[in-house]
Short mmCIF file of C-alpha atoms and ligand atoms in Angstrom, two decimals:
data_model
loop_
_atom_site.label_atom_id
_atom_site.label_comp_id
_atom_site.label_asym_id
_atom_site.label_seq_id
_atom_site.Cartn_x
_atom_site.Cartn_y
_atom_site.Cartn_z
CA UNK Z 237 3.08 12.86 52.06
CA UNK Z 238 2.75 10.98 48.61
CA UNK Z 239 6.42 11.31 47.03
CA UNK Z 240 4.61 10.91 43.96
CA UNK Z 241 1.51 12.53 42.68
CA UNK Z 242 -0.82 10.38 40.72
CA UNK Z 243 -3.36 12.51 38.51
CA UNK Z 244 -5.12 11.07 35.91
CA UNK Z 245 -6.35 13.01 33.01
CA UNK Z 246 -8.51 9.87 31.08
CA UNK Z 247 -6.13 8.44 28.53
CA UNK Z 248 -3.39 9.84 30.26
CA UNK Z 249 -1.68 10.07 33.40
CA UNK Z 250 0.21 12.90 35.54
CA UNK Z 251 2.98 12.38 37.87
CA UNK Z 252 4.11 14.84 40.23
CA UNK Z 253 7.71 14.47 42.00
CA UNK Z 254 6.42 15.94 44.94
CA UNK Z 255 9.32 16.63 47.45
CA UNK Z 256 9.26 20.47 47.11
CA UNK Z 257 11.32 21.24 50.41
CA UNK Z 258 14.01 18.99 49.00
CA UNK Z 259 13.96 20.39 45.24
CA UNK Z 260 12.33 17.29 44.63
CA UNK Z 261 15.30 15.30 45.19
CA UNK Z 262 15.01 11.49 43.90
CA UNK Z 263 15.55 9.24 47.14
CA UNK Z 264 15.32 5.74 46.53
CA UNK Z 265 11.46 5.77 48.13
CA UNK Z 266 10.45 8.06 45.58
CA UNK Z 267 12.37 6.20 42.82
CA UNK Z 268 10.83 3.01 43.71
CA UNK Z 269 7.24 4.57 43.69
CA UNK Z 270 7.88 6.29 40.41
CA UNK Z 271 9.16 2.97 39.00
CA UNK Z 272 6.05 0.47 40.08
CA UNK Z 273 3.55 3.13 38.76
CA UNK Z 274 4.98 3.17 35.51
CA UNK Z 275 5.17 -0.78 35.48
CA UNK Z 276 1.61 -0.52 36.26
CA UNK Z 277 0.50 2.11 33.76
CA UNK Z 278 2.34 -0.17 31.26
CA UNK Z 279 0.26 -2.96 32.19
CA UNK Z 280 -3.06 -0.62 31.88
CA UNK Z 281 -4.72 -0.60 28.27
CA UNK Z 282 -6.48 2.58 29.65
CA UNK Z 283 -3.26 4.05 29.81
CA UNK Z 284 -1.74 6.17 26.70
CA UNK Z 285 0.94 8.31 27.75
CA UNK Z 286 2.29 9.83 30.88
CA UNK Z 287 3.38 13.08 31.85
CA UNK Z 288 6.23 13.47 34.82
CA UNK Z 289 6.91 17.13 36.26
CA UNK Z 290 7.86 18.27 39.60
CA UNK Z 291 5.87 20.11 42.27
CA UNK Z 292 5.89 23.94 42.96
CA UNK Z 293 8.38 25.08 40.46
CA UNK Z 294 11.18 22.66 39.98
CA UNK Z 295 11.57 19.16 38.12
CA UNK Z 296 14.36 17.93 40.52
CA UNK Z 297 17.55 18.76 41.45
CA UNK Z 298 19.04 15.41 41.43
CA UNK Z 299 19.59 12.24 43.39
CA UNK Z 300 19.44 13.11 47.01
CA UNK Z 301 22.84 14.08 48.05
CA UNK Z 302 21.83 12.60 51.59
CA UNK Z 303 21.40 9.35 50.02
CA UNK Z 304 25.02 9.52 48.31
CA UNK Z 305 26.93 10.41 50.98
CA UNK Z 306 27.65 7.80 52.91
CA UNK Z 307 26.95 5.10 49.85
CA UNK Z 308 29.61 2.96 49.45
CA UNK Z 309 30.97 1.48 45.87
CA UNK Z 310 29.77 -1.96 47.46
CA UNK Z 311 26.25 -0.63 48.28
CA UNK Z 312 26.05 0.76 44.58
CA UNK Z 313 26.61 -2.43 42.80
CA UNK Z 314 23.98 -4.18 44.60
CA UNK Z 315 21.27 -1.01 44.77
CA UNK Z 316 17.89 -1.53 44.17
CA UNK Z 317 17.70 2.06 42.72
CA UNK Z 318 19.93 0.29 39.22
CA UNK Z 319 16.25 -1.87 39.02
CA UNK Z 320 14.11 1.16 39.29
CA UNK Z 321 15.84 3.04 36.72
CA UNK Z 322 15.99 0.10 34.24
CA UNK Z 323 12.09 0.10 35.23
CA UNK Z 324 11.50 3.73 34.59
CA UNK Z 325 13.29 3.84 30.80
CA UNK Z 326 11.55 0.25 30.03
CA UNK Z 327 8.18 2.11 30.50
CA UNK Z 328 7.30 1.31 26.58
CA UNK Z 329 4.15 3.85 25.86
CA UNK Z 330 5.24 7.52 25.19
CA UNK Z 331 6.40 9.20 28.79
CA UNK Z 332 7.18 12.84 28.02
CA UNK Z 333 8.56 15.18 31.04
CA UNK Z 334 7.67 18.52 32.01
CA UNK Z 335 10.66 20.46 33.05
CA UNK Z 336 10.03 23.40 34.55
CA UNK Z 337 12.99 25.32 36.93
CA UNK Z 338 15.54 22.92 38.17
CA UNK Z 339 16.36 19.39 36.65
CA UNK Z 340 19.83 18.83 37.83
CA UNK Z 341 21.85 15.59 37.83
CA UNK Z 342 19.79 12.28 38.83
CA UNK Z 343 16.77 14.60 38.18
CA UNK Z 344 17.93 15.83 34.24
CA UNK Z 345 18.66 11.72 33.77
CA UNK Z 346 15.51 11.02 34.57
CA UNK Z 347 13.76 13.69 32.00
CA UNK Z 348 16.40 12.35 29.84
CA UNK Z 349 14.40 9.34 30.10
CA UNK Z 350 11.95 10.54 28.71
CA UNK Z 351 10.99 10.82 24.85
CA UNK Z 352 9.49 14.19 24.97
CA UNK Z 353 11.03 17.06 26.98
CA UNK Z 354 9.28 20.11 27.02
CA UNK Z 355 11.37 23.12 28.54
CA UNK Z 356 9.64 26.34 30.20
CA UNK Z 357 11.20 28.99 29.83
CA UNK Z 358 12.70 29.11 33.48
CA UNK Z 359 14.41 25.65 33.55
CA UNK Z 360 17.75 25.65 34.19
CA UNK Z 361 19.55 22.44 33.74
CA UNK Z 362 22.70 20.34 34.06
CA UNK Z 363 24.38 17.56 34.94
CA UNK Z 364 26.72 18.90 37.69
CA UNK Z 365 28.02 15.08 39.57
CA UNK Z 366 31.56 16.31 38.50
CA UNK Z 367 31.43 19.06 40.94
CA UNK Z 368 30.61 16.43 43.63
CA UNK Z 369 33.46 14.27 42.80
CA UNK Z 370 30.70 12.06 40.99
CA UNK Z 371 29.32 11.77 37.45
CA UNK Z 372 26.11 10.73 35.72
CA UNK Z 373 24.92 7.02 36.96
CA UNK Z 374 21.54 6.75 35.34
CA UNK Z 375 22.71 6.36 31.72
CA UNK Z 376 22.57 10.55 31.64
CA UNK Z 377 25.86 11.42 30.17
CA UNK Z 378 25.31 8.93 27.52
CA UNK Z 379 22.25 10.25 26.36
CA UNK Z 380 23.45 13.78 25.81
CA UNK Z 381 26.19 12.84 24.20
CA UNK Z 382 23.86 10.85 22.16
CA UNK Z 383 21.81 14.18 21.71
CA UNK Z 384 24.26 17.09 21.21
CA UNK Z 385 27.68 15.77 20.78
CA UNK Z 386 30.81 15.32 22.69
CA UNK Z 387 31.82 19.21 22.57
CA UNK Z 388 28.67 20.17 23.88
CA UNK Z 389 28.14 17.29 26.35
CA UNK Z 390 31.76 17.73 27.84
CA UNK Z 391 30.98 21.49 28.70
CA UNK Z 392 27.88 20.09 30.60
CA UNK Z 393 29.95 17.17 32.13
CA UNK Z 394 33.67 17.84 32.22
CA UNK Z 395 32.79 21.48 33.40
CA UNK Z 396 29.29 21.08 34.90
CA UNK Z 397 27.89 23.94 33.33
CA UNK Z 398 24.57 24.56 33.92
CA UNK Z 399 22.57 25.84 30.87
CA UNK Z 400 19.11 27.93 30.79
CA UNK Z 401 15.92 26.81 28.83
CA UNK Z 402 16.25 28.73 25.36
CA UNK Z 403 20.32 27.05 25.37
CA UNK Z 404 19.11 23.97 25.70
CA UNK Z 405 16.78 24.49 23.41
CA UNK Z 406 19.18 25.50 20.50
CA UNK Z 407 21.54 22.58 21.37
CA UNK Z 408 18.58 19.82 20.99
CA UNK Z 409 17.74 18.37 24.31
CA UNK Z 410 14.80 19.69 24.27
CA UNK Z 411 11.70 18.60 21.61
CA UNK Z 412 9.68 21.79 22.56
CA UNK Z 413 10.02 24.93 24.47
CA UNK Z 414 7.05 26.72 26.00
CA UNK Z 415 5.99 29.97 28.51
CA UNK Z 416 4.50 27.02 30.53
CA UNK Z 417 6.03 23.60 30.20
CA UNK Z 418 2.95 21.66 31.88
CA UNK Z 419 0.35 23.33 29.68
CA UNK Z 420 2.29 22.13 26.63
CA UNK Z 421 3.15 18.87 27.77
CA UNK Z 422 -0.68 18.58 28.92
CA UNK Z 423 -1.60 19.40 25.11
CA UNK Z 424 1.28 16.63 23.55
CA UNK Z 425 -0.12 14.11 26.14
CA UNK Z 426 -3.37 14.46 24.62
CA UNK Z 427 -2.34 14.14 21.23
CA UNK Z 428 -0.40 10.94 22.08
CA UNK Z 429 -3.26 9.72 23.72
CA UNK Z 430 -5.01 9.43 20.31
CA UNK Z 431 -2.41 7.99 18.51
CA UNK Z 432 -2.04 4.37 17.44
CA UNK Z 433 -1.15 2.77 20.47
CA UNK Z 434 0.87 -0.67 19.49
CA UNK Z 435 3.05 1.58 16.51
CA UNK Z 436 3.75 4.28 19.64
CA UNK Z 437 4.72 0.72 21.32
CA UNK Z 438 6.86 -0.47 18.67
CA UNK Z 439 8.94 3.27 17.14
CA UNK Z 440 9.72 2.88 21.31
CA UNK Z 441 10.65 -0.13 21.35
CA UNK Z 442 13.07 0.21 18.33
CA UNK Z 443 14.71 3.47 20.00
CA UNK Z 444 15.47 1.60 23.66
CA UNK Z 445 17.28 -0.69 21.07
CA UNK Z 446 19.23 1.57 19.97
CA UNK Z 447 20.30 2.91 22.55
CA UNK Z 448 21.19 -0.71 24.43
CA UNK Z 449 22.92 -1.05 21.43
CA UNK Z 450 25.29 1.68 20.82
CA UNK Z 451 25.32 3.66 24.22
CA UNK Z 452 27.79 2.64 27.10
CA UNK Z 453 25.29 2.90 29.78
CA UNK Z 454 27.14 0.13 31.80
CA UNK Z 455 30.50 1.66 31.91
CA UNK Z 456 28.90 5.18 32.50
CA UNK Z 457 27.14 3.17 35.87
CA UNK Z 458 30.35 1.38 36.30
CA UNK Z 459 32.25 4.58 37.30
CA UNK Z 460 30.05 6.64 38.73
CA UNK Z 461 30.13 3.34 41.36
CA UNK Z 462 33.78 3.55 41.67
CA UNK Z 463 33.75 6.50 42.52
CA UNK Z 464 31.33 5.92 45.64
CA UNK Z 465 34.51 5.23 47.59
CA UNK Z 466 36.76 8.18 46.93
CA UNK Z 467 38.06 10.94 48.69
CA UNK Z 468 37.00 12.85 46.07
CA UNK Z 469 33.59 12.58 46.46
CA UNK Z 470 33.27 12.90 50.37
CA UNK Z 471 34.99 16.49 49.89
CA UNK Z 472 32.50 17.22 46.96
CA UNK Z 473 29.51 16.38 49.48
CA UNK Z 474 31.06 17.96 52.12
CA UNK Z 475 31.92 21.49 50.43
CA UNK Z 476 28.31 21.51 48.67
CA UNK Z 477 26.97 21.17 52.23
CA UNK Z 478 29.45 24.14 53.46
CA UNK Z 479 28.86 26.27 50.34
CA UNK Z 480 32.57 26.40 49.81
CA UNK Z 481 34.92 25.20 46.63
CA UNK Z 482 35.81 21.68 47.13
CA UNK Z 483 39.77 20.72 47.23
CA UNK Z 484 40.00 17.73 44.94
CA UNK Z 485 42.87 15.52 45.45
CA UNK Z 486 42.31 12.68 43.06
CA UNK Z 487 42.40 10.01 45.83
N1 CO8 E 276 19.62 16.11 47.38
C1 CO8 E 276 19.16 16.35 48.62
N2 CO8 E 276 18.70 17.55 49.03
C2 CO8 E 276 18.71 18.56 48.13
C3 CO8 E 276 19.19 18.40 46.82
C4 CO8 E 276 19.65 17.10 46.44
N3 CO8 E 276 20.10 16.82 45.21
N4 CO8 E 276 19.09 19.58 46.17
C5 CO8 E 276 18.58 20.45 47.04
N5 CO8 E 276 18.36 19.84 48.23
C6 CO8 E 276 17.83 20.43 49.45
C7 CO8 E 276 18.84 21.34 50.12
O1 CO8 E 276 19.76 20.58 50.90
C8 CO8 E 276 17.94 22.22 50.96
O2 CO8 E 276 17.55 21.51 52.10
P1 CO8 E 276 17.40 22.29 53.53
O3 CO8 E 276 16.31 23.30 53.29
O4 CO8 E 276 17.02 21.20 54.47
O5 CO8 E 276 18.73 22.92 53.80
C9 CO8 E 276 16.70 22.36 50.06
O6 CO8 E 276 16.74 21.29 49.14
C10 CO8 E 276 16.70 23.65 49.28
O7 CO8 E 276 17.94 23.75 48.62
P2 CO8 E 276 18.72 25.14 48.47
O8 CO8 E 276 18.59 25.93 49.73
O9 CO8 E 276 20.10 24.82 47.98
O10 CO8 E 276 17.81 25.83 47.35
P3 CO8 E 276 18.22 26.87 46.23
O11 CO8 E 276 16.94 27.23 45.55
O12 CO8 E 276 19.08 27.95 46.80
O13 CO8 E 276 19.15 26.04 45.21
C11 CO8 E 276 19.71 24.19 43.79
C12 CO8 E 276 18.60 25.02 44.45
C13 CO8 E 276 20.52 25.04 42.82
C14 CO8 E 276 19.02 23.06 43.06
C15 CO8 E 276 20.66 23.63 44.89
O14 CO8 E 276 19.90 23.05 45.92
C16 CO8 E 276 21.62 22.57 44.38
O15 CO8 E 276 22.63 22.90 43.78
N6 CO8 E 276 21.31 21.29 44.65
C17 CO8 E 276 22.19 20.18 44.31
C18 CO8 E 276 22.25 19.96 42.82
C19 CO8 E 276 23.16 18.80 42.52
O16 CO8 E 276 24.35 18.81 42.76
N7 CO8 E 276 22.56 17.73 41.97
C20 CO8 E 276 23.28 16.52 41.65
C21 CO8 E 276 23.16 15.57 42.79
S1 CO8 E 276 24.17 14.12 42.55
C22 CO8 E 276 23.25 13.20 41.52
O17 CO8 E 276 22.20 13.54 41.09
C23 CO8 E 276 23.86 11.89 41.15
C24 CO8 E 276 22.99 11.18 40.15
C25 CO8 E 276 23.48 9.83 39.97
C26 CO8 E 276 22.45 9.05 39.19
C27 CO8 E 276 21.99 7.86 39.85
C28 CO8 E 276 22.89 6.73 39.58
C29 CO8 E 276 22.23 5.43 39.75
#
């Protein structure tokens, strides 16, 4: 099975996250696969825009625990996944993400990615690492902050509160809200499509700029690998596989 759905639309290209019986989880093979595609649709004049949503019904609900369990702080630092991201947000033409039902942790950093996000109605999203013993790796927390301020971005971090479409909406992660997120996002592909590609290059450009400027997307990585070796986390993983309240002990 293809972890990732190529389908191109002429000046524009659809990916699907397609791991439905895992929510769509990102594991590193679908990470990597999401990564060189975008390298090569950057390379591809033919190319205008791309489109990322997830397969029957959800975006995705996050790196794949599986994955994190038994990483260690070690393994993190030298992770081939830190190249993929860096690949996926360097993608410089317009990449706008349909999110439709869950995008949760690893899987709301990567629409975070993003420069469009079109919300349907139905998504429900968050960045819940906290409750895992965790928190945001992929530069995630950073960019909500960046988006709807440090009240509004603790509730989703501190807490892990998990907020519906029309909420996130209101607070400004989202540029539009639709009945059907693909259909829009189909619609704002095409109208990127058109537009002058080398100014959609450069007003990108300028905004990964910013952000390597002023957000603290090393430190944010920086913990979340610390915390690869704690206690804490291994009695997150373990009580989100038992469906019971994890005991944190702060070791
Ligand atoms: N990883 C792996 N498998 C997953 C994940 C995931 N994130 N989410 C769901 N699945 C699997 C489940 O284990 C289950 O598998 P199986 O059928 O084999 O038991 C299957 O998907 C269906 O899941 P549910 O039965 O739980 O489906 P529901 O519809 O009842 O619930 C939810 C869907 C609400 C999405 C629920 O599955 C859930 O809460 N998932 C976990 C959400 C979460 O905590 N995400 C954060 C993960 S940590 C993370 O993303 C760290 C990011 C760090 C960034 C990277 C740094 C470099």
């Amino acid at each position: 099975m293809d972890e990732v759905i190529v389908d191109p639309k002429g000046a524009w290209v659809r990916l699907v996250l397609n791991r439905p019986g895992a929510r769509n989880a990102l594991n590193t093979a679908m990470l990597r696969r999401l990564a060189e595609l975008l390298t090569g649709f950057a390379a591809d004049p033919a190319c205008r825009a791309v489109m990322i949503c997830g397969a029957e019904g959800n975006f995705a609900a996050g790196a794949d625990i599986t994955e994190i369990a038994d990483k260690t702080s070690a393994q993190g630092a030298v992770d081939l996944r830190k190249r993929h991201w860096a690949a996926i947000r360097a993608f410089p033409k317009p990449l706008v993400a349909a999110v439709e039902g869950y995008a949760l942790g690893g899987g709301f950093e990567l629409a975070l990615m993003a420069d469009l996000i079109v919300l349907g109605a139905g998504a429900q999203i968050g960045l819940p690492e906290t409750n895992l013993g965790l928190i945001p790796g992929a530069g995630g927390g950073q960019r909500l902050l960046a988006l709807i301020g440090r009240a509004r971005a603790a509730r989703m971090v501190l807490l892990g509160e998990i907020i519906g479409a029309e909420q996130a909406f209101d607070w400004g992660i989202g540029s539009h809200l639709a009945a059907d997120a693909g259909t829009e996002a189909a619609l704002i592909c095409e109208k990127l499509s058109r537009r002058a590609p080398l100014a959609m290059r450069a007003a990108k450009a300028a905004q990964l700029a910013y952000e390597h400027k002023v957000l603290a997307l090393h430190e944010e990585r920086a913990g979340f690998e610390a915390l690869l070796d704690t206690a804490d986390k291994t009695e997150g993983i373990a009580a989100f596989r038992a469906g019971r309240r994890a005991e944190f002990k702060g070791e």
